[in-house]
PDB file of C-alpha atoms in Angstrom:
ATOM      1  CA  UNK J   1    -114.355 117.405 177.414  1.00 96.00           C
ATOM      2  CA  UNK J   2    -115.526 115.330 174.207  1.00 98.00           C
ATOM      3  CA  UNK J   3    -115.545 111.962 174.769  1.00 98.00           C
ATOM      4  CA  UNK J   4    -114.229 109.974 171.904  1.00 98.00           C
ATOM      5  CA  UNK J   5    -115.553 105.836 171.601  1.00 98.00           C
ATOM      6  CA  UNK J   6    -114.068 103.692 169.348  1.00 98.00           C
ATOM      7  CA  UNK J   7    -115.441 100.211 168.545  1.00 98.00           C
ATOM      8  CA  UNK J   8    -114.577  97.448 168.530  1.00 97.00           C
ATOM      9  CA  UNK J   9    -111.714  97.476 171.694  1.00 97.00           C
ATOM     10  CA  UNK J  10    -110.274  94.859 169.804  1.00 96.00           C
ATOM     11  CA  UNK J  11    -110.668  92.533 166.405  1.00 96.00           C
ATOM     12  CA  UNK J  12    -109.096  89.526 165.018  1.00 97.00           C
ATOM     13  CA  UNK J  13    -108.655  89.563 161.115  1.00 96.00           C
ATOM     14  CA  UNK J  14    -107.036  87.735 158.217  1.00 96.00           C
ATOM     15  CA  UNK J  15    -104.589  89.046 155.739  1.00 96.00           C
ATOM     16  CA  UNK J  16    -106.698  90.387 152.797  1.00 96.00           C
ATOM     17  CA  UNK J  17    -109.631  90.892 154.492  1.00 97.00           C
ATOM     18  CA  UNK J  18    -111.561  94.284 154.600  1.00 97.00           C
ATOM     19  CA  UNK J  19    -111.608  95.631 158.421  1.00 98.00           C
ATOM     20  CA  UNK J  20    -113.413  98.792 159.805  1.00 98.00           C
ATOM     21  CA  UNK J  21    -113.335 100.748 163.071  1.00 98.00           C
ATOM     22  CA  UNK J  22    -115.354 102.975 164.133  1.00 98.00           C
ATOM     23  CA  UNK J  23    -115.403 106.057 166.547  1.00 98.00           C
ATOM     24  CA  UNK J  24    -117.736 108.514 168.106  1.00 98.00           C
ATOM     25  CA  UNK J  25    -117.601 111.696 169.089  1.00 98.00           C
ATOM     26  CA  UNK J  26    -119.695 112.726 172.597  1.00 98.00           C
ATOM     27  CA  UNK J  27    -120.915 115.695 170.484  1.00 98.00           C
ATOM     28  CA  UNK J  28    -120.274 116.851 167.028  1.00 98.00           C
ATOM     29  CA  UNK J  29    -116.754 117.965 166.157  1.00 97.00           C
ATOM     30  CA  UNK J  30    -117.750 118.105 162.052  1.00 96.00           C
ATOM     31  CA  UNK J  31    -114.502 116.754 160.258  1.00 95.00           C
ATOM     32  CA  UNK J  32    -111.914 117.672 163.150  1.00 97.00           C
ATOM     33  CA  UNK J  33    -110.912 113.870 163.578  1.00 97.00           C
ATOM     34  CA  UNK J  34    -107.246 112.751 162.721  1.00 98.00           C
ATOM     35  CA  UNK J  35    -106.589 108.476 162.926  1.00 98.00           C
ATOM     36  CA  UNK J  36    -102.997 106.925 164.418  1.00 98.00           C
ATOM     37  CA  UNK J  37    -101.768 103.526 164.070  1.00 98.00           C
ATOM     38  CA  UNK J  38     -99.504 102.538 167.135  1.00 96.00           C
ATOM     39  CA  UNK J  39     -97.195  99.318 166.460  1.00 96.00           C
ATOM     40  CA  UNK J  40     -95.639  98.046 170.051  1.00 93.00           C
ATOM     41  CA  UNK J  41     -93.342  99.921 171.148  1.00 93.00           C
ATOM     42  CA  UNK J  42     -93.089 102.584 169.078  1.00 95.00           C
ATOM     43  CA  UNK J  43     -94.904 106.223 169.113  1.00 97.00           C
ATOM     44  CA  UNK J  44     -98.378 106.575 167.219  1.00 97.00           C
ATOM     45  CA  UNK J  45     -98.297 107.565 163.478  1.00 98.00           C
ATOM     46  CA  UNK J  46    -100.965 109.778 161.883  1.00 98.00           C
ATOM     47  CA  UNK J  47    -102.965 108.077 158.711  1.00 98.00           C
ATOM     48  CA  UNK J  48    -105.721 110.007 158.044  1.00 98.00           C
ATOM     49  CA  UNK J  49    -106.225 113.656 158.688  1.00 97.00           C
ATOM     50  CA  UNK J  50    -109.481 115.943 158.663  1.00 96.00           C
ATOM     51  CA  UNK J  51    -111.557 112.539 158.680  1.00 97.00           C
ATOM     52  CA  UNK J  52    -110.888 111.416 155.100  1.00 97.00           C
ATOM     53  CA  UNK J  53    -106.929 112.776 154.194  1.00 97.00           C
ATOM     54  CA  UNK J  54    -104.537 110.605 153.730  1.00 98.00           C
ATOM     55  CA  UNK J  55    -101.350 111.507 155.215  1.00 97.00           C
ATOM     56  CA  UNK J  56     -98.718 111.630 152.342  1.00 96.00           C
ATOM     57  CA  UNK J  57     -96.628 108.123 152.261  1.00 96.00           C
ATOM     58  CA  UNK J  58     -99.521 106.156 153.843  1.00 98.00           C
ATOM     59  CA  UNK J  59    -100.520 103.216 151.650  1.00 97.00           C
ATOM     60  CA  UNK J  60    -103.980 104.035 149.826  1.00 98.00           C
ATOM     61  CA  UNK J  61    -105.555 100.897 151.521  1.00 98.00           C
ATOM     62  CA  UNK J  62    -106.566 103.029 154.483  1.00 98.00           C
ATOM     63  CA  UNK J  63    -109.201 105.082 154.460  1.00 98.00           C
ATOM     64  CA  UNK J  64    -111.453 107.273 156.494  1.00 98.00           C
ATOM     65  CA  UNK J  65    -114.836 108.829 156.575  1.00 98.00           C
ATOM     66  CA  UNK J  66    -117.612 110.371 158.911  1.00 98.00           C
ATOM     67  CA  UNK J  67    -118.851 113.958 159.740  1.00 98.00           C
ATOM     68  CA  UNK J  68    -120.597 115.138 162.852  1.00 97.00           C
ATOM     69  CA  UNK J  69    -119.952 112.397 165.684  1.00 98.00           C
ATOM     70  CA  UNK J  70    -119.726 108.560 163.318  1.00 98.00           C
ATOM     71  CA  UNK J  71    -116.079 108.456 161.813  1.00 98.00           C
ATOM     72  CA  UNK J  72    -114.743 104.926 159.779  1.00 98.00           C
ATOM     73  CA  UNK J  73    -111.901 103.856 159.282  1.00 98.00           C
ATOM     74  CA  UNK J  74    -111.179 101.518 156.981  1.00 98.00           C
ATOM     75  CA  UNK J  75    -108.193  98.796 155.950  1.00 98.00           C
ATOM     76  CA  UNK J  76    -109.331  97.611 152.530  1.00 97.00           C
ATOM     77  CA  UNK J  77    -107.297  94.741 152.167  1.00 96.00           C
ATOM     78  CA  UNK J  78    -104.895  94.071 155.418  1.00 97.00           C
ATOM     79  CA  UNK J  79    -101.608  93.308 154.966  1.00 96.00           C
ATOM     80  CA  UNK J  80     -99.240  91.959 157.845  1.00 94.00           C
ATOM     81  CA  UNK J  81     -97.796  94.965 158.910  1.00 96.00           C
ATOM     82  CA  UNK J  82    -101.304  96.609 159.406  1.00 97.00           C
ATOM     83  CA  UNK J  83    -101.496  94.567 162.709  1.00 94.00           C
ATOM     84  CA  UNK J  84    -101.333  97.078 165.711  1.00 96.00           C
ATOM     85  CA  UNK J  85    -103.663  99.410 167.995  1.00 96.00           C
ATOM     86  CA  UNK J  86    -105.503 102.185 166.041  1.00 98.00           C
ATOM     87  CA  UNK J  87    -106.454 105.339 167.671  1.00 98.00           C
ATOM     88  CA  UNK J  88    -109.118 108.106 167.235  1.00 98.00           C
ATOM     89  CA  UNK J  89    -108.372 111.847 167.877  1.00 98.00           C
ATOM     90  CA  UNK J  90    -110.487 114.984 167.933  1.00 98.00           C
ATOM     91  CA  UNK J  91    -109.247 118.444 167.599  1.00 96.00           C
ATOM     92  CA  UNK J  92    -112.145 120.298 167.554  1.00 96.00           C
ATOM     93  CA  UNK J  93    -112.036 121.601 170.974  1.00 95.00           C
ATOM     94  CA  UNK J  94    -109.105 121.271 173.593  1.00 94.00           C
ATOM     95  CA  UNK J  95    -108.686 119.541 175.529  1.00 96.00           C
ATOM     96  CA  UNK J  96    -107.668 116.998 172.302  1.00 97.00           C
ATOM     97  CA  UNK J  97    -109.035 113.729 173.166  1.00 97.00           C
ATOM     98  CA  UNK J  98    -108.182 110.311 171.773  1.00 98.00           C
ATOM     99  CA  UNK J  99    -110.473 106.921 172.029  1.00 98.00           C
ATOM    100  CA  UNK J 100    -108.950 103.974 174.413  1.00 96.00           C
ATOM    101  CA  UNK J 101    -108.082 102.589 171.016  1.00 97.00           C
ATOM    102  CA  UNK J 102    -108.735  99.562 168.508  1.00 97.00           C
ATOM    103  CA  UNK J 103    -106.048  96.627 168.749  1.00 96.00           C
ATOM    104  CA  UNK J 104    -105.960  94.752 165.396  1.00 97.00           C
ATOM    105  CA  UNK J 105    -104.941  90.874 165.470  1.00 95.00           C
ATOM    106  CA  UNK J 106    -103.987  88.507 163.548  1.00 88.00           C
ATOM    107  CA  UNK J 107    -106.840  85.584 163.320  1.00 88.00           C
TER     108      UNK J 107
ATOM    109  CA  UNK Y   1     -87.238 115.460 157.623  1.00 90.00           C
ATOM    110  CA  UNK Y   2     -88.010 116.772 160.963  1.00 94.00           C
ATOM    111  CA  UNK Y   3     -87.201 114.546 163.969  1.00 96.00           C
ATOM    112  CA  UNK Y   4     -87.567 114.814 167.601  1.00 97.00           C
ATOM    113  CA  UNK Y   5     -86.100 113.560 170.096  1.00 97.00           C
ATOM    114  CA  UNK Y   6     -87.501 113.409 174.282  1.00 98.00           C
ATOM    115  CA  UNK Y   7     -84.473 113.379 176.625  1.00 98.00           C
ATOM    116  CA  UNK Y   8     -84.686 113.803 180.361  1.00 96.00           C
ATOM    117  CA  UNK Y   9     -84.502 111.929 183.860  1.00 96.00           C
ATOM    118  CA  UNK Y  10     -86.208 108.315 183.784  1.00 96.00           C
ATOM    119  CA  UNK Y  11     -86.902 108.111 187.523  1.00 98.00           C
ATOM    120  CA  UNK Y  12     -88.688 110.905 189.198  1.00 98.00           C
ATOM    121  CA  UNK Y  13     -89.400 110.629 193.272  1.00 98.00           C
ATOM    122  CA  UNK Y  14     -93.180 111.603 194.238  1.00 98.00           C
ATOM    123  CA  UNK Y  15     -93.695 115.418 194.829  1.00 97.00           C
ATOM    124  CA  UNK Y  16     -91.099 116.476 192.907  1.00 98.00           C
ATOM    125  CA  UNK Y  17     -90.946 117.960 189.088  1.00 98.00           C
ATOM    126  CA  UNK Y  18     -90.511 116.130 186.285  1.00 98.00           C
ATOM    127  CA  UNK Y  19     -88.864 117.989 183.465  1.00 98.00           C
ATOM    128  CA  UNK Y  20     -88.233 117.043 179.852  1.00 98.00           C
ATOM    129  CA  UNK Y  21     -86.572 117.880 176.818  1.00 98.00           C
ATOM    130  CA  UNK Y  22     -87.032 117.353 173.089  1.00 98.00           C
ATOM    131  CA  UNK Y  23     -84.898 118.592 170.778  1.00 97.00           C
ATOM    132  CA  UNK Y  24     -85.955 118.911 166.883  1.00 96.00           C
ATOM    133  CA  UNK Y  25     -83.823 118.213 164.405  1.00 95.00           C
ATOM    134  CA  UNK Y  26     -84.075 118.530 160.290  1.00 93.00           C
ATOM    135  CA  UNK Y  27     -86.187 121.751 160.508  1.00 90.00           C
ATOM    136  CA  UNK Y  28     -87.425 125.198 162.523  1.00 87.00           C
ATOM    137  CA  UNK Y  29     -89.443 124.906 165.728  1.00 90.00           C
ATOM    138  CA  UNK Y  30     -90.787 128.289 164.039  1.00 86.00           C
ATOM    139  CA  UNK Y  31     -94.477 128.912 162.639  1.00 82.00           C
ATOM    140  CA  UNK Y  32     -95.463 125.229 164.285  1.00 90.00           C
ATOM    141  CA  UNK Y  33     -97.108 124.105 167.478  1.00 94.00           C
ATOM    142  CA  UNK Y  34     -95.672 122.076 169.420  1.00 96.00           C
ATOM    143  CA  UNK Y  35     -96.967 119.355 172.128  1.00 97.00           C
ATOM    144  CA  UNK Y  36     -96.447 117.091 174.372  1.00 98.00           C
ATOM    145  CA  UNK Y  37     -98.673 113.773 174.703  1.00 98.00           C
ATOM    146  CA  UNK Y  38     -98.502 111.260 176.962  1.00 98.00           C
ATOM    147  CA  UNK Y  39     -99.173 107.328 177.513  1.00 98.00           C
ATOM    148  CA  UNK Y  40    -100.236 105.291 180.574  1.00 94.00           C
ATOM    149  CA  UNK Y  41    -101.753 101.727 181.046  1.00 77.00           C
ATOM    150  CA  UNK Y  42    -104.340 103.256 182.751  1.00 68.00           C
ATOM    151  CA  UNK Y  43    -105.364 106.082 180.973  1.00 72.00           C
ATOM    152  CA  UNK Y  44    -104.537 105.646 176.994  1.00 88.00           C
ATOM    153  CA  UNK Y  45    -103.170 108.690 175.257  1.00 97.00           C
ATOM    154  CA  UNK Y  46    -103.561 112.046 177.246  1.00 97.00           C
ATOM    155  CA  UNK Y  47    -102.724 115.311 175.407  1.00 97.00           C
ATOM    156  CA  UNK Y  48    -100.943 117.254 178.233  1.00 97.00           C
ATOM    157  CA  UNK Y  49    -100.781 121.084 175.925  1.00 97.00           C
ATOM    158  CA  UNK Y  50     -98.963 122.570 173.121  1.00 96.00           C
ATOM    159  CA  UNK Y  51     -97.343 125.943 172.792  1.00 94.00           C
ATOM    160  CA  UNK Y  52     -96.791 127.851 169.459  1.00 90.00           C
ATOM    161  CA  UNK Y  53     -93.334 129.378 168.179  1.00 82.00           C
ATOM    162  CA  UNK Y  54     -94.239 132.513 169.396  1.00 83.00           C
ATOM    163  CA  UNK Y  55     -95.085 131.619 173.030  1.00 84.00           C
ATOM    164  CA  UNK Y  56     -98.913 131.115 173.525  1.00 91.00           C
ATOM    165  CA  UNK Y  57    -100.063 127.735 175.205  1.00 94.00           C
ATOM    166  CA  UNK Y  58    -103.074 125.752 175.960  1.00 94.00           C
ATOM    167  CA  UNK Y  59    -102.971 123.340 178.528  1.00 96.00           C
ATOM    168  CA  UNK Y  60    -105.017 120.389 179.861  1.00 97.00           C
ATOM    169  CA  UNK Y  61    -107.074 121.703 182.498  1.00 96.00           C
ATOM    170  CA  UNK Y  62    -106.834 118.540 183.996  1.00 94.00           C
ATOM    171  CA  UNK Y  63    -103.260 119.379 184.108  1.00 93.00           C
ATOM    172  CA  UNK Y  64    -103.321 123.257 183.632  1.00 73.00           C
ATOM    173  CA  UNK Y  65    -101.797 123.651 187.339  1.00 90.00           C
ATOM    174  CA  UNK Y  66     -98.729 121.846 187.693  1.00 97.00           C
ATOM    175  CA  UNK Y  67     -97.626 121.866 183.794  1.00 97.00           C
ATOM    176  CA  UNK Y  68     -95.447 124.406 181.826  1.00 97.00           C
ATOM    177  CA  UNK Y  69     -94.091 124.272 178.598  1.00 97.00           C
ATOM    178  CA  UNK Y  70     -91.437 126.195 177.040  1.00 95.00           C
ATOM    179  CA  UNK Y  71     -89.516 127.272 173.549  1.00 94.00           C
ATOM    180  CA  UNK Y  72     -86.215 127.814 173.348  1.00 92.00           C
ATOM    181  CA  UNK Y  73     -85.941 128.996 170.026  1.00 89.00           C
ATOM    182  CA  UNK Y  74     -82.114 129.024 169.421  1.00 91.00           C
ATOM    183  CA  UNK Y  75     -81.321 125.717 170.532  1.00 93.00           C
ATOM    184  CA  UNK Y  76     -84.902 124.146 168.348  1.00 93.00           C
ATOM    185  CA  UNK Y  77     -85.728 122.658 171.796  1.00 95.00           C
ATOM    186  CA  UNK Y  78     -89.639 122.289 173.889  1.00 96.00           C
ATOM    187  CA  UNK Y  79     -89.204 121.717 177.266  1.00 97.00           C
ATOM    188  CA  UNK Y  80     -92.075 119.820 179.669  1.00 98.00           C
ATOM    189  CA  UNK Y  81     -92.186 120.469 183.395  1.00 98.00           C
ATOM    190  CA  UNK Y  82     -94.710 119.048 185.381  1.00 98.00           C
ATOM    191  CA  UNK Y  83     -94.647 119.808 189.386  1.00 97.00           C
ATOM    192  CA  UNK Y  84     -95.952 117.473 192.663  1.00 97.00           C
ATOM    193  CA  UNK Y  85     -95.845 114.501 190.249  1.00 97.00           C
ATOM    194  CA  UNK Y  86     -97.397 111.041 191.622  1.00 96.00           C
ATOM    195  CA  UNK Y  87     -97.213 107.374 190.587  1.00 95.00           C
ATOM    196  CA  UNK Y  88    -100.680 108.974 188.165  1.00 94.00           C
ATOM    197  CA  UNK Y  89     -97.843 110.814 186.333  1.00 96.00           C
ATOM    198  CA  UNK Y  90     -95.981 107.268 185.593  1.00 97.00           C
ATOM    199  CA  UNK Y  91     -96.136 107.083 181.400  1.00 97.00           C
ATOM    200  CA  UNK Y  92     -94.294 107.636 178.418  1.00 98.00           C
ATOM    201  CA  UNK Y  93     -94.324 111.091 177.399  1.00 98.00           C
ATOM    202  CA  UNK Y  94     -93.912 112.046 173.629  1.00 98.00           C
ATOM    203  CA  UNK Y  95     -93.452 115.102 172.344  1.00 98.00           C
ATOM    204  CA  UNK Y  96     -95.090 115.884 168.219  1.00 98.00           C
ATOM    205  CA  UNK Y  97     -95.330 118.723 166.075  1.00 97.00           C
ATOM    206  CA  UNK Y  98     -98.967 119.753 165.465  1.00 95.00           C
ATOM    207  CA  UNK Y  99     -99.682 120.660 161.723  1.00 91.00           C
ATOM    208  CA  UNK Y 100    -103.295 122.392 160.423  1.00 87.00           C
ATOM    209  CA  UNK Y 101    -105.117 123.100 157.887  1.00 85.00           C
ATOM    210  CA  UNK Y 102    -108.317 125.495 157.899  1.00 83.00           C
ATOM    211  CA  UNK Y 103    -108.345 125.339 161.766  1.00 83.00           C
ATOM    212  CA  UNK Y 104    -108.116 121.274 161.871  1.00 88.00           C
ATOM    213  CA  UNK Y 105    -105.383 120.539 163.823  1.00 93.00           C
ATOM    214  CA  UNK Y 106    -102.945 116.924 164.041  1.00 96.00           C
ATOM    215  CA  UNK Y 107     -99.898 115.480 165.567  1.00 97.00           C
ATOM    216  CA  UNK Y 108     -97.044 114.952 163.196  1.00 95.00           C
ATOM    217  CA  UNK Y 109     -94.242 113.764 163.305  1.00 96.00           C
ATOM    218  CA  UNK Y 110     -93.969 112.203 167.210  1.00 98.00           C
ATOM    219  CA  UNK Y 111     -90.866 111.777 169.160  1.00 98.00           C
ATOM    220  CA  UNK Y 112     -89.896 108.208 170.106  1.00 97.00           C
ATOM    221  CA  UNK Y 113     -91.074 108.458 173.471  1.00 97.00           C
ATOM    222  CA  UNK Y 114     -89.512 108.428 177.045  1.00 98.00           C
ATOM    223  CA  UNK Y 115     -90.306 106.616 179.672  1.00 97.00           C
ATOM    224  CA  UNK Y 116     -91.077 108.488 183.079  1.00 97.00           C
ATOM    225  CA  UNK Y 117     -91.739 106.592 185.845  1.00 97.00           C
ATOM    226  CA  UNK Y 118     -92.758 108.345 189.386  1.00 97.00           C
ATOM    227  CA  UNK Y 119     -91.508 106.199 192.478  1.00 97.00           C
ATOM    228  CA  UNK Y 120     -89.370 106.884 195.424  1.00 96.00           C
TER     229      UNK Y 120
END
């Protein structure tokens, strides 16, 4: 199975501020990574597709990038409802496998 | 826009099957795959397999044994059994539409979730 890392587990951030998270692949997977953002409670929601698409109706603040194993993502200004857990999914090979996640905070 | 929707018993009793619905709503279960995902504590998100319209699945290995998935076509509806379930099997299960493009797959839209929880 490819193991998927993200980093950090967890971050504390203020509104406006630029925030990344990363994620690594256990081997390469080229572009087959897709982000989620999870709010509590609720089910996960895709953002970015294919490492750097941006799923249609998600705010152009978010970002992603990478190739090969090192994938970004990025929040480019954070607004209040950008606080929740972030996760990282390959589908280059099944099993799909997601990272533990990224929890966002407000500092 | 297409909706789904998990339905199915909350309480399961160790050893025995749990079994799921989701019904789609707002569009075709044809020329998509579908999946089912699901969330524990202890283990994060864990893609359990996902079966196209026309009947072909791919299951977690670490799974592959005990889990089926179904289509029922005419009633838009992906069913989820898993057999000899133990308090392991205790999450929220969702079940999501994968699109692709060029071979990438990804999961959207998801299902609200339901919780399962395995105890006797």
């Amino acid at each position: 199975d490819i193991q998927m890392t993200q980093s950090p587990s967890s971050l504390s951030a203020s509104i406006g501020d630029r925030v990344t998270i990363t994620c690594r692949a256990s081997q390469s997977i080229r572009n087959y990574l897709n982000w989620y953002q999870q709010k509590l409670g609720k089910a996960p929601k895709l953002l970015i597709y294919a490492a750097s698409s941006l799923q249609s109706g998600v705010p152009s603040r978010f970002s992603g990038s990478g190739s090969g194993t090192d994938f970004t993502l990025t929040i480019s200004s954070l607004q209040p409802e950008d606080f929740a857990t972030y996760y990282c999914q390959q589908s280059f090979s099944t099993p799909l496998t997601f990272g533990q996640g990224t929890k966002l905070e407000i500092k | 826009q297409v909706q789904l929707q998990e339905s199915g018993p909350g309480l399961v009793k160790p050893s025995e099957t749990l079994s799921l619905t989701c019904t789609v709503s707002g569009g075709s279960i044809s020329s998509y795959y579908w999946t089912w995902i699901r969330q524990s504590p202890g283990k994060g998100l864990e893609w359990i397999g996902y079966m196209y319209h026309s009947g072909s699945t791919n299951y977690n290995p670490s799974l592959k044994n005990r889990v089926t998935i179904s289509i029922d076509t005419s009633r838009n509806q992906i069913s989820l059994k898993l057999n000899s379930v133990t308090a392991a099997d205790t999450a929220v299960y969702y079940c999501a539409r994968m699109e692709w493009e060029s071979l990438k797959y990804w999961v959207d839209p998801w299902g609200q979730g339901t919780l399962v929880t395995v105890s006797s």
